[in-house]
Short mmCIF file of C-alpha atoms and ligand atoms in Angstrom, two decimals:
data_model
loop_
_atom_site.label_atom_id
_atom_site.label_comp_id
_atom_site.label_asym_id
_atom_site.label_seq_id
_atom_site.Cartn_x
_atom_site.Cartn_y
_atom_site.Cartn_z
CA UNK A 26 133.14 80.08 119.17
CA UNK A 27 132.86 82.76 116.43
CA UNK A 28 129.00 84.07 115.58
CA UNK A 29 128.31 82.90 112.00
CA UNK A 30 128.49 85.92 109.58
CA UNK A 31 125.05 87.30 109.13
CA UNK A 32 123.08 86.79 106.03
CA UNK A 33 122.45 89.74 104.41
CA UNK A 34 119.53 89.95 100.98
CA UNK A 35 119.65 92.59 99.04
CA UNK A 36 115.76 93.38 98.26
CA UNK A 37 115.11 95.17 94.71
CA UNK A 38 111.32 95.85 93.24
CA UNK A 39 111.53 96.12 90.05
CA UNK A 40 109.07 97.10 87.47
CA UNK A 41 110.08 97.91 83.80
CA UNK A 42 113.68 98.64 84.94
CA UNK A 43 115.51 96.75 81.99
CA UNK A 44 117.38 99.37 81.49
CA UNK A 45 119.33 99.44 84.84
CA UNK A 46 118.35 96.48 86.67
CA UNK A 47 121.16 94.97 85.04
CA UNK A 48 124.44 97.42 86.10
CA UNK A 49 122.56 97.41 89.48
CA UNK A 50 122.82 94.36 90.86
CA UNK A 51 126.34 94.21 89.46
CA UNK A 52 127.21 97.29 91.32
CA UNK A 53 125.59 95.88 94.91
CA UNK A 54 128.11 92.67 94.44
CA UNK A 55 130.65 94.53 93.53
CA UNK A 56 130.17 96.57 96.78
CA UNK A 57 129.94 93.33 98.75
CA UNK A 58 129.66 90.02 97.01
CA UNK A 59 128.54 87.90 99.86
CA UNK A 60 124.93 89.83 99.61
CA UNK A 61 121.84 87.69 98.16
CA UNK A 62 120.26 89.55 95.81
CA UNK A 63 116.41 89.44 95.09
CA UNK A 64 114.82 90.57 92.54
CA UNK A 65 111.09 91.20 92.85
CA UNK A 66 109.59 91.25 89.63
CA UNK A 67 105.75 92.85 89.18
CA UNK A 68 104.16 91.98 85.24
CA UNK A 69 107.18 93.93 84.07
CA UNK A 70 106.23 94.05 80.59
CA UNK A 71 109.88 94.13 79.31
CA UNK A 72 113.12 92.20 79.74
CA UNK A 73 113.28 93.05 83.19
CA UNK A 74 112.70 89.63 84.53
CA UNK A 75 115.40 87.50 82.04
CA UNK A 76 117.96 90.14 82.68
CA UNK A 77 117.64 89.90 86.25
CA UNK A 78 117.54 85.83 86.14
CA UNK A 79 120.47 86.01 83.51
CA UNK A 80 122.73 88.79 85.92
CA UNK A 81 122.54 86.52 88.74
CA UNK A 82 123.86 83.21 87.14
CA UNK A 83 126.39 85.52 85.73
CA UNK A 84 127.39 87.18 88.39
CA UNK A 85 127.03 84.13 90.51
CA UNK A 86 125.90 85.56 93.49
CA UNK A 87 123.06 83.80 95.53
CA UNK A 88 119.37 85.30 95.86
CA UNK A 89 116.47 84.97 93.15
CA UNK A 90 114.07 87.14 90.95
CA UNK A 91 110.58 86.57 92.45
CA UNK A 92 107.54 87.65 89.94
CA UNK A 93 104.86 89.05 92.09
CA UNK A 94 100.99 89.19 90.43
CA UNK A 95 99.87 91.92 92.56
CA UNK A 96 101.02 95.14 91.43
CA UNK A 97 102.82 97.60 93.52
CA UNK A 98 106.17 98.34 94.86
CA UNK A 99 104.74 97.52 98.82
CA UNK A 100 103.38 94.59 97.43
CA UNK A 101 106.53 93.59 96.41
CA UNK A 102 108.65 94.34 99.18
CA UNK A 103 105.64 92.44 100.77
CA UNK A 104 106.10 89.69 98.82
CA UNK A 105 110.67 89.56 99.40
CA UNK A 106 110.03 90.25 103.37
CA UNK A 107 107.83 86.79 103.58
CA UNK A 108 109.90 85.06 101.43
CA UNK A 109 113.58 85.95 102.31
CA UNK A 110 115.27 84.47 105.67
CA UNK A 111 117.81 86.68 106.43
CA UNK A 112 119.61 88.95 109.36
CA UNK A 113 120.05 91.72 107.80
CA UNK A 114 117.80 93.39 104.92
CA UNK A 115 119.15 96.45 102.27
CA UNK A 116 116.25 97.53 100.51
CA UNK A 117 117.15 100.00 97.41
CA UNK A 118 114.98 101.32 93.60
CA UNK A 119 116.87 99.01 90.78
CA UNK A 120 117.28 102.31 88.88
CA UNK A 121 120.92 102.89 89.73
CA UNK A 122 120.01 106.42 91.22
CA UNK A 123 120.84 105.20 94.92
CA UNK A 124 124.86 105.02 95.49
CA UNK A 125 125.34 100.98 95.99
CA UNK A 126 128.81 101.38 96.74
CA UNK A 127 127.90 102.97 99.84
CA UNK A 128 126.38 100.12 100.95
CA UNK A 129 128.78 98.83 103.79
CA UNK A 130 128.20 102.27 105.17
CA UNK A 131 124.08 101.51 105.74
CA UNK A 132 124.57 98.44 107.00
CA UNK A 133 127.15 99.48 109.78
CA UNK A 134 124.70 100.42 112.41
CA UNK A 135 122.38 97.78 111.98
CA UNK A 136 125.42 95.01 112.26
CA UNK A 137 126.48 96.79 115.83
CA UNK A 138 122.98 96.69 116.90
CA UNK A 139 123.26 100.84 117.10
CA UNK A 140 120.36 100.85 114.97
CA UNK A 141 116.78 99.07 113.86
CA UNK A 142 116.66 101.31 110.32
CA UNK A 143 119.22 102.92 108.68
CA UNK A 144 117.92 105.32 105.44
CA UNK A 145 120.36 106.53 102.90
CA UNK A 146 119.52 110.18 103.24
CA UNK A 147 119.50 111.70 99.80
CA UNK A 148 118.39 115.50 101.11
CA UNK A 149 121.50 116.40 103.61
CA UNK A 150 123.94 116.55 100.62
CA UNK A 151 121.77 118.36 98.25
CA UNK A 152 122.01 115.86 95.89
CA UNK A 153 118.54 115.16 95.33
CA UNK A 154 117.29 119.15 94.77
CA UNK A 155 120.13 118.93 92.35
CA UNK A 156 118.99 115.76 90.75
CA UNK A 157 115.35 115.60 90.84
CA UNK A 158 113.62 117.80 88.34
CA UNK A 159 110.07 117.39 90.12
CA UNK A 160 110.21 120.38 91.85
CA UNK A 161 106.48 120.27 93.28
CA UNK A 162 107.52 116.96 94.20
CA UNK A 163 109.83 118.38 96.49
CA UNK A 164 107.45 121.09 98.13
CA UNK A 165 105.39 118.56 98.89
CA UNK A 166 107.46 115.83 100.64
CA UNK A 167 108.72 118.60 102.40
CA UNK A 168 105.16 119.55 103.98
CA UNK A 169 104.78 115.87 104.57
CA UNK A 170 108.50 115.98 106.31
CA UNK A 171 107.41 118.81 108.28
CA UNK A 172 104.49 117.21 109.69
CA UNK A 173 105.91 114.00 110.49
CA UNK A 174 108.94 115.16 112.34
CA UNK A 175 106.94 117.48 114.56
CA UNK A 176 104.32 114.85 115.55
CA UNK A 177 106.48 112.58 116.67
CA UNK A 178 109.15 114.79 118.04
CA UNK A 179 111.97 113.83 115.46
CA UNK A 180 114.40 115.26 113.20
CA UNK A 181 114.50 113.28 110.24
CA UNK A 182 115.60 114.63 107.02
CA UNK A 183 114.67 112.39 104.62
CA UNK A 184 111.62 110.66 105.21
CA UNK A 185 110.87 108.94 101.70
CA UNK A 186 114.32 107.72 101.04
CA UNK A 187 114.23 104.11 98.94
CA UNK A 188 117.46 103.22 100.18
CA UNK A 189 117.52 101.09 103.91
CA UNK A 190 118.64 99.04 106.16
CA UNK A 191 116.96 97.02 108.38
CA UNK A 192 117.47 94.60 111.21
CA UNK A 193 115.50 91.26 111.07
CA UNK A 194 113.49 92.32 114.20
CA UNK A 195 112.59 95.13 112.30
CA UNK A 196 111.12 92.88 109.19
CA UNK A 197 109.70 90.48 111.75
CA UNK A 198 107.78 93.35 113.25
CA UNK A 199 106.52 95.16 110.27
CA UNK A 200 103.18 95.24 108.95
CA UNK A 201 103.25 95.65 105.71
CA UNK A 202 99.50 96.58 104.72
CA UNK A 203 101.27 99.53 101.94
CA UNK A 204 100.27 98.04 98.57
CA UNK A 205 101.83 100.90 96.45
CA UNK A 206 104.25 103.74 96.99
CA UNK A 207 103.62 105.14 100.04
CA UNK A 208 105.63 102.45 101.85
CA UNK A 209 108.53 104.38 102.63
CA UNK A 210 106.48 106.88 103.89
CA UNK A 211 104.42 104.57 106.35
CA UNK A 212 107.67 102.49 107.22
CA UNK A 213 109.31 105.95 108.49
CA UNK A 214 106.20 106.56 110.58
CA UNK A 215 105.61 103.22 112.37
CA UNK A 216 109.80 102.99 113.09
CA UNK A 217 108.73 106.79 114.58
CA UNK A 218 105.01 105.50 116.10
CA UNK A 219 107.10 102.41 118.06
CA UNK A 220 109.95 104.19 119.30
CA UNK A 221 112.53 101.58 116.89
CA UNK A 222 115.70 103.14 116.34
CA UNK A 223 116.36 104.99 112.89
CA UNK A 224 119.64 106.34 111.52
CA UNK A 225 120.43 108.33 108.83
CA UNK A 226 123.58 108.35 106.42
CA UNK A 227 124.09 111.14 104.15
CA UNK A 228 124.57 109.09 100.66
CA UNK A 229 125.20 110.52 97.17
CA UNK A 230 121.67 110.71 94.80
CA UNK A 231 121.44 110.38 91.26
CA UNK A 232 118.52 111.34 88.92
CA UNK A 233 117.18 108.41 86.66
CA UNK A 234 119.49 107.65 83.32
CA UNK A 235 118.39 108.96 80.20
CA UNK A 236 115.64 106.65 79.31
CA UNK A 237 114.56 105.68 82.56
CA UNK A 238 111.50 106.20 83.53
CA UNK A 239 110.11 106.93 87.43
CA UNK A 240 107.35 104.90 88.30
CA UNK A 241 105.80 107.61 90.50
CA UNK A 242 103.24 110.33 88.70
CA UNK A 243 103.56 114.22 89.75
CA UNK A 244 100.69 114.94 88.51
CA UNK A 245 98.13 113.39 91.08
CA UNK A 246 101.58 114.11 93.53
CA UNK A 247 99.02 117.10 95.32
CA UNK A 248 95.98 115.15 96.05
CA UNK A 249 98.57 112.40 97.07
CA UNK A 250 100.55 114.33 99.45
CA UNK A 251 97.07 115.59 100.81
CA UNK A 252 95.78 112.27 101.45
CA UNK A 253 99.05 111.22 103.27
CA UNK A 254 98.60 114.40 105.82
CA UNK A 255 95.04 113.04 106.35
CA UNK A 256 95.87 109.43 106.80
CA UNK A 257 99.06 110.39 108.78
CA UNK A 258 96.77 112.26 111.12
CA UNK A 259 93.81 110.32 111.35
CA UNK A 260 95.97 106.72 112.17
CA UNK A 261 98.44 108.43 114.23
CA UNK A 262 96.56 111.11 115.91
CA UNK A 263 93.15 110.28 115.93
CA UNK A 264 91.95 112.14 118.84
CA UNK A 265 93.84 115.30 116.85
CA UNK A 266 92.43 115.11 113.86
CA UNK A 267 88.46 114.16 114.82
CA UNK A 268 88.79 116.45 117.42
CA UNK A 269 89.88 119.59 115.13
CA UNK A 270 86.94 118.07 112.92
CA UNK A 271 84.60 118.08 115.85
CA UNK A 272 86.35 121.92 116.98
CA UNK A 273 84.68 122.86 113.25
CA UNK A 274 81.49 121.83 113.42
CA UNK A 275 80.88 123.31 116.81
CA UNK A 276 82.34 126.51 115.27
CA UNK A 277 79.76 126.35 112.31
CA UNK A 278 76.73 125.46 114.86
CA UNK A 279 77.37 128.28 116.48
CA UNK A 280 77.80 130.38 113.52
CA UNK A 281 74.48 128.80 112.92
CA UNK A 282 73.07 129.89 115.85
CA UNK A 283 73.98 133.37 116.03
CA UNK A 284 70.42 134.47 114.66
CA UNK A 285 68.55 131.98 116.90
CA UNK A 286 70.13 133.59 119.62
CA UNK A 287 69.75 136.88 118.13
CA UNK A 288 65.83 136.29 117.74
CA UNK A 289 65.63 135.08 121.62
CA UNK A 290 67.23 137.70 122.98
CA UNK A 291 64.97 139.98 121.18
CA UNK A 292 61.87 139.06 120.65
CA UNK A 293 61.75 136.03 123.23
CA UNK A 294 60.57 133.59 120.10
CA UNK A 295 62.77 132.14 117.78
CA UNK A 296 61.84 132.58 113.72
CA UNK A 297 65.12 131.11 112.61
CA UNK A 298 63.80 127.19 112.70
CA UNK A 299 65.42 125.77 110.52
CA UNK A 300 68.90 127.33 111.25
CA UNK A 301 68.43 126.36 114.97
CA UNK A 302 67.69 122.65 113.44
CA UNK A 303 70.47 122.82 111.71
CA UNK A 304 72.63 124.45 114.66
CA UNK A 305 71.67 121.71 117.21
CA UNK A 306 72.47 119.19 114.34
CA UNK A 307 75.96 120.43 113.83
CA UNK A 308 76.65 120.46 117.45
CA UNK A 309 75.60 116.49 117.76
CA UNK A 310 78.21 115.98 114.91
CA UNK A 311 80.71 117.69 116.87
CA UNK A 312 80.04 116.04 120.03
CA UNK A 313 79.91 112.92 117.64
CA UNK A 314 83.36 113.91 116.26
CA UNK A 315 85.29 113.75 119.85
CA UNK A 316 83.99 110.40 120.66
CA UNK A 317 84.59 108.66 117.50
CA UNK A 318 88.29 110.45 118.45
CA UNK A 319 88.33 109.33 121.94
CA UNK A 320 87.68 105.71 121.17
CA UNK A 321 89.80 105.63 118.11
CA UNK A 322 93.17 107.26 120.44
CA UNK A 323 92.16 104.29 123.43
CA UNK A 324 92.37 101.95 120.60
CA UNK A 325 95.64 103.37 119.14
CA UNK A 326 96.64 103.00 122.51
CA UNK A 327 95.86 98.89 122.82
CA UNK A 328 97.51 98.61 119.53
CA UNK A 329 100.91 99.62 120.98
CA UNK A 330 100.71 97.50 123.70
CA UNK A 331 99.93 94.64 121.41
CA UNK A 332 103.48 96.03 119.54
CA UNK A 333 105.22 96.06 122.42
CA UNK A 334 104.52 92.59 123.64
CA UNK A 335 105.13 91.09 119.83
CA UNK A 336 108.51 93.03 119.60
CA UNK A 337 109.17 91.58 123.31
CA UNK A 338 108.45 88.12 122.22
CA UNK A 339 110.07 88.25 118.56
CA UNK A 340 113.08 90.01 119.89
CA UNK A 341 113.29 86.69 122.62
CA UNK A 342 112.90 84.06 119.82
CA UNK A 343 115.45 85.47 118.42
CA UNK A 344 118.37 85.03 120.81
N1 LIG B 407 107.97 95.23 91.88
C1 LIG B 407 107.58 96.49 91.66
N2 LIG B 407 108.49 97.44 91.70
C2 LIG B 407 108.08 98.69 91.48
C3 LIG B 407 106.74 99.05 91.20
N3 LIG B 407 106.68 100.38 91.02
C4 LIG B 407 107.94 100.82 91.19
N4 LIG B 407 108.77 99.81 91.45
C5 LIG B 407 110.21 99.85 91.69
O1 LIG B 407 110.44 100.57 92.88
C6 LIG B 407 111.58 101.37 92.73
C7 LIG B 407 111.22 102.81 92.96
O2 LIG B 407 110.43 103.30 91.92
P1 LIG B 407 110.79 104.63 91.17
O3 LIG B 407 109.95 104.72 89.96
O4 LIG B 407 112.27 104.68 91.00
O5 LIG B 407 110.33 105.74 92.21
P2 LIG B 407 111.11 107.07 92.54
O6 LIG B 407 112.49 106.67 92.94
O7 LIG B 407 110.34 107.67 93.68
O8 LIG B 407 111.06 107.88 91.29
C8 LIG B 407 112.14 101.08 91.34
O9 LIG B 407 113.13 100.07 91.44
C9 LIG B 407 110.92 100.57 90.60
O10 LIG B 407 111.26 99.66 89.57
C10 LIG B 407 105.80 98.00 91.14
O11 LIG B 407 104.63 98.21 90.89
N5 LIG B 407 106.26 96.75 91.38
MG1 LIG B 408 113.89 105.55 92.01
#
C-alpha cells in the first residue's frame, strides 16, 4: 500500500501586512497548491485579516486565518503549532521578502527524513547584506551568530532566518515559551541544545516592498542583541556564565584586599576594615556565584534527559 501524501500547512504571522499578505499566499500555492495555508492574525489594525480570509476562498486552497489576542510573532506561531495537525510545517514572514517559489526545495530534506529543520539561508548568497539596509542590524546578528555556532560546535550561517521547515516531531517537541521575536533565534538554539538535525538551503532574499514596514525596531536592536548573549549564556551555559561572574568577583575581592594584605604584612594589624569587609564579602559572592552555576548546569543536565525521553516517546507514537 502507498503512504498517504503528507499534509503540509503553510504557517504565516501576520501583523499589519495588508500590503503583501495578499501576493503571498498566492505565490506559496502557486509553488505547491496542495499546501494549507494559515494565516495567524495578531490585532492587525488594517485589512490584513479580510484579505487573508478573502485570498483563501479565492484561491481555494485549504488552511484558515487564525486572530491571536496576544501580541507577538512567537505567540503566534504558538498559537498555528497547537492548532494545526499536520506532517510537515513551512513557516515564512507574509512580507513577500522570503523566495516562496523555492519552497519544494525546503521541504526536500524534511520529506526524506534527512533532516528535523531546514532554514532558508538568506546570508550564503549575499542577498540579505544587499537587501537589508539595517546595517547595525547585521553587526549584531553576526556577534550573536558567532557565539552560537562556537558554543555548540556548529557552523550555521544564518541563524535568524524566518523561512523553515520542520518535521512534525520537531513541532511536537518544541517549547515554545518565545512570546516575541526572538523565536527564530531560540528555535536555532534548542534544534543546536538537542542535537535535532538542521539544514540549510541557500534561498534568494528580498528587502520589504516600498511601503512595507518591518515589524522589528533597530533602535533598541543593541540592548537586544546584548540581552540575547546573556540569556544565550546563562540558559545554555550556566556553569559558564555564573562561573565567569563568580571568576569577577573573586578578582575584585582580591583587588580589595590588596591593602589588607599590604597592612598585615607590614605592620601585623590591619587598618583597612572596611575594605577587608568588603573583600571577604565579595569572595562569598563569588563562591556564591559557582554554586548557583553548579546547580543550575546539573539541572540543565536533567532537563535533557527529560528531552530525550519525550522525543523517544513522541517519535514512537508516531509510527
Ligand atoms: N501574528 C503576528 N505576526 C507578527 C508580529 N510581528 C511581526 N509579525 C510577522 O512576522 C513576520 C516577520 O516580521 P518582520 O517585521 O518581517 O521582521 P523582519 O523580517 O525581521 O524584518 C511578518 O510576517 C510579520 O507580519 C506579531 O506581533 N504578530
Ligand atoms: Mg520579514
Amino acid at each position: 500500500m502507498e503512504s498517504p501524501l503528507p499534509v503540509i500547512a503553510l504557517i504565516l504571522p501576520a501583523y499589519n501586512e495588508a500590503l503583501t499578505i495578499a501576493a503571498t499566499m498566492e505565490a506559496f500555492h502557486r509553488a505547491l497548491p496542495g499546501m494549507r495555508i494559515i494565516v495567524v492574525d495578531n490585532n492587525s489594525t488594517d485589512a490584513t485579516q479580510r484579505i487573508a480570509s478573502e485570498t483563501l476562498q479565492r484561491l481555494g486552497a485549504a488552511g484558515a486565518v487564525l486572530s491571536e489576542l496576544r501580541q507577538g510573532k512567537g505567540n503566534a506561531v504558538r498559537r498555528a503549532f497547537l492548532e494545526v495537525e499536520a506532517d510537515i510545517y513551512v513557516m515564512s514572514d507574509a512580507d513577500l521578502t522570503y523566495p516562496a517559489a523555492r519552497v519544494r526545495d525546503l521541504i526536500q530534506p524534511v520529506l526524506e527524513n534527512r533532516a528535523d529543520m531546514v532554514v532558508g539561508d538568506r546570508l550564503s548568497g549575499g542577498h540579505y547584506r544587499q537587501e537589508n539596509k539595517r546595517h547595525f542590524h547585521g553587526l549584531g546578528n553576526a556577534l550573536v551568530k558567532w557565539l552560537v555556532n562556537t558554543l555548540f560546535h556548529a557552523r550555521l550561517a544564518d541563524i535568524m532566518s524566518g523561512y523553515r521547515v520542520f518535521s512534525r516531531r520537531f513541532v511536537l517537541t518544541y517549547p515554545l515559551l518565545i512570546e516575541g521575536f526572538q523565536i527564530e533565534t531560540d528555535i536555532t538554539l534548542h534544534a543546536l541544545d538537542k542535537r535535532l538535525r538542521i539544514a540549510e538551503v541557500p534561498i534568494e532574499y528580498k528587502d520589504r516592498p516600498a511601503g512595507s514596514q518591518s515589524k522589528l525596531n533597530t533602535l533598541g536592536d543593541g540592548a537586544r542583541v546584548l540581552f540575547a548573549i546573556v540569556q544565550i549564556l546563562r540558559f545554555y551555559r550556566p556553569l559558564f556564565f555564573f562561573g565567569c561572574l563568580g571568576a569577577l568577583f573573586c578578582l575584585a575581592g582580591l583587588t580589595a584586599s590588596l591593602p589588607v594584605f599590604d597592612d598585615w604584612f607590614r605592620y601585623r594589624y590591619i587598618h583597612h576594615v572596611p575594605l577587608a569587609v568588603l573583600a571577604a564579602s565579595l569572595e562569598i559572592v563569588a563562591i556564591l556565584c559557582l554554586g548557583i552555576g553548579l546547580i543550575l548546569d546539573s539541572i540543565a543536565h536533567q532537563e535533557k534527559m527529560h528531552f530525550e525521553k519525550d522525543l523517544l516517546a513522541a517519535t514512537r507514537t508516531l509510527r
